[in-house]
mmCIF file of C-alpha atoms in Angstrom:
data_model
loop_
_atom_site.group_PDB
_atom_site.id
_atom_site.type_symbol
_atom_site.label_atom_id
_atom_site.label_comp_id
_atom_site.label_asym_id
_atom_site.label_seq_id
_atom_site.Cartn_x
_atom_site.Cartn_y
_atom_site.Cartn_z
ATOM 1 C CA THR Y 1 42.095 94.115 112.647
ATOM 2 C CA THR Y 2 38.826 94.887 113.757
ATOM 3 C CA SER Y 3 38.835 98.237 112.409
ATOM 4 C CA ASP Y 4 39.151 96.747 108.984
ATOM 5 C CA ALA Y 5 36.618 94.068 109.704
ATOM 6 C CA GLY Y 6 33.956 96.990 110.956
ATOM 7 C CA VAL Y 7 34.743 98.793 107.464
ATOM 8 C CA ALA Y 8 34.291 95.103 105.522
ATOM 9 C CA LEU Y 9 30.839 94.589 107.683
ATOM 10 C CA SER Y 10 29.715 98.000 106.546
ATOM 11 C CA ARG Y 11 30.353 97.126 102.578
ATOM 12 C CA LEU Y 12 28.418 93.538 103.115
ATOM 13 C CA ALA Y 13 24.966 93.816 101.350
ATOM 14 C CA VAL Y 14 22.311 93.519 104.138
ATOM 15 C CA LYS Y 15 19.270 91.420 102.868
ATOM 16 C CA GLY Y 16 16.799 88.825 104.245
ATOM 17 C CA ARG Y 17 17.467 85.480 104.764
ATOM 18 C CA ALA Y 18 16.521 83.449 101.142
ATOM 19 C CA PRO Y 19 14.634 80.237 101.552
ATOM 20 C CA LYS Y 20 16.505 77.361 102.549
ATOM 21 C CA THR Y 21 14.960 75.240 99.655
ATOM 22 C CA GLY Y 22 16.966 73.520 97.612
ATOM 23 C CA TYR Y 23 20.073 73.209 99.956
ATOM 24 C CA LEU Y 24 21.745 70.253 100.291
ATOM 25 C CA ARG Y 25 25.220 69.994 101.528
ATOM 26 C CA THR Y 26 26.619 68.146 98.309
ATOM 27 C CA HIS Y 27 25.684 71.889 96.441
ATOM 28 C CA PHE Y 28 28.885 72.613 97.779
ATOM 29 C CA SER Y 29 31.614 69.672 98.060
ATOM 30 C CA ASP Y 30 30.938 65.680 98.151
ATOM 31 C CA GLY Y 31 33.601 65.673 100.912
ATOM 32 C CA TRP Y 32 37.183 67.298 101.535
ATOM 33 C CA ASP Y 33 39.168 68.310 99.036
ATOM 34 C CA LYS Y 34 42.631 66.831 98.476
ATOM 35 C CA VAL Y 35 45.507 69.070 98.472
ATOM 36 C CA GLY Y 36 48.104 66.441 96.875
ATOM 37 C CA THR Y 37 47.964 63.177 98.843
ATOM 38 C CA CYS Y 38 45.900 65.186 101.687
ATOM 39 C CA ASN Y 39 42.467 65.823 102.617
ATOM 40 C CA VAL Y 40 41.425 69.264 103.879
ATOM 41 C CA ARG Y 41 40.054 68.186 107.443
ATOM 42 C CA ASN Y 42 43.971 66.707 108.041
ATOM 43 C CA LEU Y 43 45.273 69.677 106.903
ATOM 44 C CA ILE Y 44 43.218 71.918 109.192
ATOM 45 C CA LEU Y 45 43.949 69.518 112.366
ATOM 46 C CA ALA Y 46 47.679 69.750 111.432
ATOM 47 C CA ARG Y 47 47.080 73.674 111.386
ATOM 48 C CA ASP Y 48 44.996 73.792 114.550
ATOM 49 C CA LEU Y 49 46.611 71.463 116.929
ATOM 50 C CA VAL Y 50 49.527 71.328 118.846
ATOM 51 C CA ASP Y 51 51.940 68.334 119.516
ATOM 52 C CA VAL Y 52 50.708 66.752 116.421
ATOM 53 C CA THR Y 53 51.270 62.925 115.728
ATOM 54 C CA PHE Y 54 50.537 61.516 112.371
ATOM 55 C CA VAL Y 55 49.848 57.689 111.434
ATOM 56 C CA ASP Y 56 51.679 58.094 108.142
ATOM 57 C CA LYS Y 57 54.202 60.581 109.054
ATOM 58 C CA ALA Y 58 52.868 62.742 106.221
ATOM 59 C CA CYS Y 59 49.122 63.475 106.519
ATOM 60 C CA ASN Y 60 46.982 62.063 108.582
ATOM 61 C CA VAL Y 61 46.554 63.250 112.051
ATOM 62 C CA ALA Y 62 46.539 60.379 114.973
ATOM 63 C CA SER Y 63 46.574 62.804 117.737
ATOM 64 C CA GLY Y 64 47.191 66.240 118.987
ATOM 65 C CA VAL Y 65 46.209 69.004 121.238
ATOM 66 C CA LEU Y 66 43.409 71.648 120.618
ATOM 67 C CA TYR Y 67 42.884 74.676 122.282
ATOM 68 C CA ASP Y 68 39.642 75.131 121.595
ATOM 69 C CA HIS Y 69 38.862 78.746 120.556
ATOM 70 C CA TYR Y 70 34.733 78.280 121.131
ATOM 71 C CA THR Y 71 34.590 76.862 124.356
ATOM 72 C CA GLY Y 72 38.264 77.675 125.961
ATOM 73 C CA LYS Y 73 38.747 74.078 126.566
ATOM 74 C CA THR Y 74 41.606 72.003 126.153
ATOM 75 C CA ILE Y 75 40.978 68.799 124.416
ATOM 76 C CA THR Y 76 43.125 65.968 123.498
ATOM 77 C CA PHE Y 77 42.515 64.397 120.226
ATOM 78 C CA VAL Y 78 43.038 61.135 119.429
ATOM 79 C CA ARG Y 79 41.859 59.501 115.757
ATOM 80 C CA GLY Y 80 39.588 56.376 115.850
ATOM 81 C CA ALA Y 81 35.718 55.729 115.725
ATOM 82 C CA ASP Y 82 34.773 56.725 119.163
ATOM 83 C CA THR Y 83 36.777 59.781 119.668
ATOM 84 C CA SER Y 84 37.463 61.739 116.050
ATOM 85 C CA ASP Y 85 34.018 63.750 116.341
ATOM 86 C CA ASP Y 86 35.603 65.417 120.174
ATOM 87 C CA VAL Y 87 37.192 67.535 117.449
ATOM 88 C CA GLN Y 88 35.603 68.482 114.226
ATOM 89 C CA ILE Y 89 36.044 70.885 111.531
ATOM 90 C CA ASP Y 90 33.878 73.831 111.743
ATOM 91 C CA HIS Y 91 32.670 76.040 108.548
ATOM 92 C CA VAL Y 92 32.719 79.672 110.560
ATOM 93 C CA VAL Y 93 29.935 80.689 107.848
ATOM 94 C CA ALA Y 94 27.820 77.633 107.898
ATOM 95 C CA LEU Y 95 26.815 76.157 104.592
ATOM 96 C CA GLY Y 96 23.647 76.050 105.350
ATOM 97 C CA ASP Y 97 23.396 79.797 106.420
ATOM 98 C CA ALA Y 98 25.485 80.583 103.172
ATOM 99 C CA TRP Y 99 23.143 79.028 100.993
ATOM 100 C CA GLN Y 100 20.088 81.741 102.492
ATOM 101 C CA LYS Y 101 22.775 84.425 102.199
ATOM 102 C CA GLY Y 102 23.960 84.229 98.536
ATOM 103 C CA ALA Y 103 25.885 80.887 97.943
ATOM 104 C CA GLN Y 104 22.720 79.520 95.796
ATOM 105 C CA LEU Y 105 23.761 82.633 93.450
ATOM 106 C CA LEU Y 106 27.216 81.330 93.097
ATOM 107 C CA THR Y 107 28.559 78.628 90.551
ATOM 108 C CA PRO Y 108 29.438 75.022 91.771
ATOM 109 C CA GLU Y 109 33.219 76.020 91.496
ATOM 110 C CA GLN Y 110 32.545 79.032 93.950
ATOM 111 C CA ARG Y 111 30.641 77.119 96.684
ATOM 112 C CA HIS Y 112 33.091 74.027 96.451
ATOM 113 C CA LEU Y 113 35.924 76.552 97.181
ATOM 114 C CA LEU Y 114 33.812 77.964 99.960
ATOM 115 C CA ALA Y 115 33.692 74.685 101.830
ATOM 116 C CA ASN Y 116 37.285 73.619 101.561
ATOM 117 C CA ASP Y 117 38.401 77.427 102.168
ATOM 118 C CA PRO Y 118 41.020 77.305 105.165
ATOM 119 C CA LEU Y 119 39.644 80.786 105.880
ATOM 120 C CA ASN Y 120 36.274 79.382 106.852
ATOM 121 C CA LEU Y 121 37.606 76.221 108.713
ATOM 122 C CA LEU Y 122 38.445 75.775 111.975
ATOM 123 C CA ALA Y 123 39.086 72.602 114.256
ATOM 124 C CA VAL Y 124 36.527 73.094 117.221
ATOM 125 C CA ASP Y 125 35.275 71.354 119.992
ATOM 126 C CA GLY Y 126 32.917 68.688 118.130
ATOM 127 C CA ALA Y 127 29.986 69.189 120.693
ATOM 128 C CA ALA Y 128 29.962 73.363 120.122
ATOM 129 C CA ASN Y 129 29.987 72.658 116.691
ATOM 130 C CA GLN Y 130 27.006 70.599 116.599
ATOM 131 C CA VAL Y 131 25.146 73.221 119.093
ATOM 132 C CA LYS Y 132 26.061 76.158 116.237
ATOM 133 C CA GLY Y 133 24.424 73.830 113.436
ATOM 134 C CA ASP Y 134 23.667 76.473 110.871
ATOM 135 C CA GLY Y 135 23.412 79.715 112.736
ATOM 136 C CA ASP Y 136 24.965 82.972 112.305
ATOM 137 C CA ALA Y 137 25.964 85.631 114.566
ATOM 138 C CA ALA Y 138 22.873 86.623 115.523
ATOM 139 C CA THR Y 139 21.762 83.398 116.790
ATOM 140 C CA TRP Y 140 25.085 81.719 117.764
ATOM 141 C CA LEU Y 141 28.588 82.793 119.247
ATOM 142 C CA PRO Y 142 31.624 81.056 120.908
ATOM 143 C CA ALA Y 143 30.791 80.482 124.551
ATOM 144 C CA ASN Y 144 34.605 81.937 124.755
ATOM 145 C CA LYS Y 145 33.967 85.598 124.965
ATOM 146 C CA SER Y 146 37.812 86.302 123.964
ATOM 147 C CA PHE Y 147 37.471 84.862 120.797
ATOM 148 C CA ARG Y 148 34.307 86.385 119.557
ATOM 149 C CA CYS Y 149 35.986 89.123 117.802
ATOM 150 C CA GLU Y 150 38.077 87.195 115.826
ATOM 151 C CA TYR Y 151 35.267 84.962 115.129
ATOM 152 C CA VAL Y 152 33.014 87.563 113.899
ATOM 153 C CA ALA Y 153 36.041 89.436 111.853
ATOM 154 C CA ARG Y 154 36.327 85.888 110.228
ATOM 155 C CA GLN Y 155 33.086 85.473 109.309
ATOM 156 C CA ILE Y 156 32.838 89.130 107.762
ATOM 157 C CA ALA Y 157 36.049 88.112 105.526
ATOM 158 C CA VAL Y 158 34.338 85.150 104.365
ATOM 159 C CA LYS Y 159 30.989 86.657 103.824
ATOM 160 C CA GLN Y 160 33.125 89.603 101.893
ATOM 161 C CA LYS Y 161 35.351 87.184 99.890
ATOM 162 C CA TYR Y 162 32.371 85.043 98.586
ATOM 163 C CA THR Y 163 30.250 88.235 98.228
ATOM 164 C CA LEU Y 164 27.598 87.048 100.803
ATOM 165 C CA TRP Y 165 25.178 88.961 102.497
ATOM 166 C CA VAL Y 166 24.011 89.280 106.152
ATOM 167 C CA THR Y 167 20.304 89.796 107.820
ATOM 168 C CA VAL Y 168 19.837 92.820 109.762
ATOM 169 C CA SER Y 169 20.259 90.995 113.140
ATOM 170 C CA GLU Y 170 23.508 89.576 112.014
ATOM 171 C CA TYR Y 171 24.836 93.133 111.248
ATOM 172 C CA LYS Y 172 23.707 94.722 114.519
ATOM 173 C CA SER Y 173 25.415 91.579 116.617
ATOM 174 C CA MET Y 174 28.540 91.695 114.424
ATOM 175 C CA ALA Y 175 28.381 95.414 114.811
ATOM 176 C CA THR Y 176 28.351 95.343 118.675
ATOM 177 C CA ILE Y 177 30.868 92.624 118.898
ATOM 178 C CA LEU Y 178 33.365 94.959 117.069
ATOM 179 C CA GLU Y 179 32.359 97.804 118.895
ATOM 180 C CA ASN Y 180 33.992 95.806 122.137
ATOM 181 C CA CYS Y 181 36.927 94.527 120.394
ATOM 182 C CA PRO Y 182 40.475 96.022 121.335
#
């Protein structure tokens, strides 16, 4: 619930942003983990899309429909060189942001878990994900205002799980969002 998110937010450390020095995406993972024969990207697509079809009847998503949380748009996903980027898997707490807020202190194994944790992953509109980049709640929020409560609560849950901190501006933005949640 959002009240739980508010309590969790109040327990997060509030600090300045550490330098991005030394950040490499590969410090988190060199790609998507495998769970059995499936990679995490396909597992998240299968979780977040509806009317899913599979290339191989087991794992690789061929098509589906995404009701995008970030934009409120409905996106038809079709696997292909020119279409797969229409739906991307977003790290709700961006890895570059995580690096500057405590992930550089995590073990390589913990960073790997963070990069592949379904709690931190959402299938979203590719263009919105690109605009978000490494943004935190102080610099980027979903255009779909009805999803902001869940988005902020999810960021807080991830930051709590991996002992990451928030900046003052991020804290204020999150608290403001939570004040207006049902």
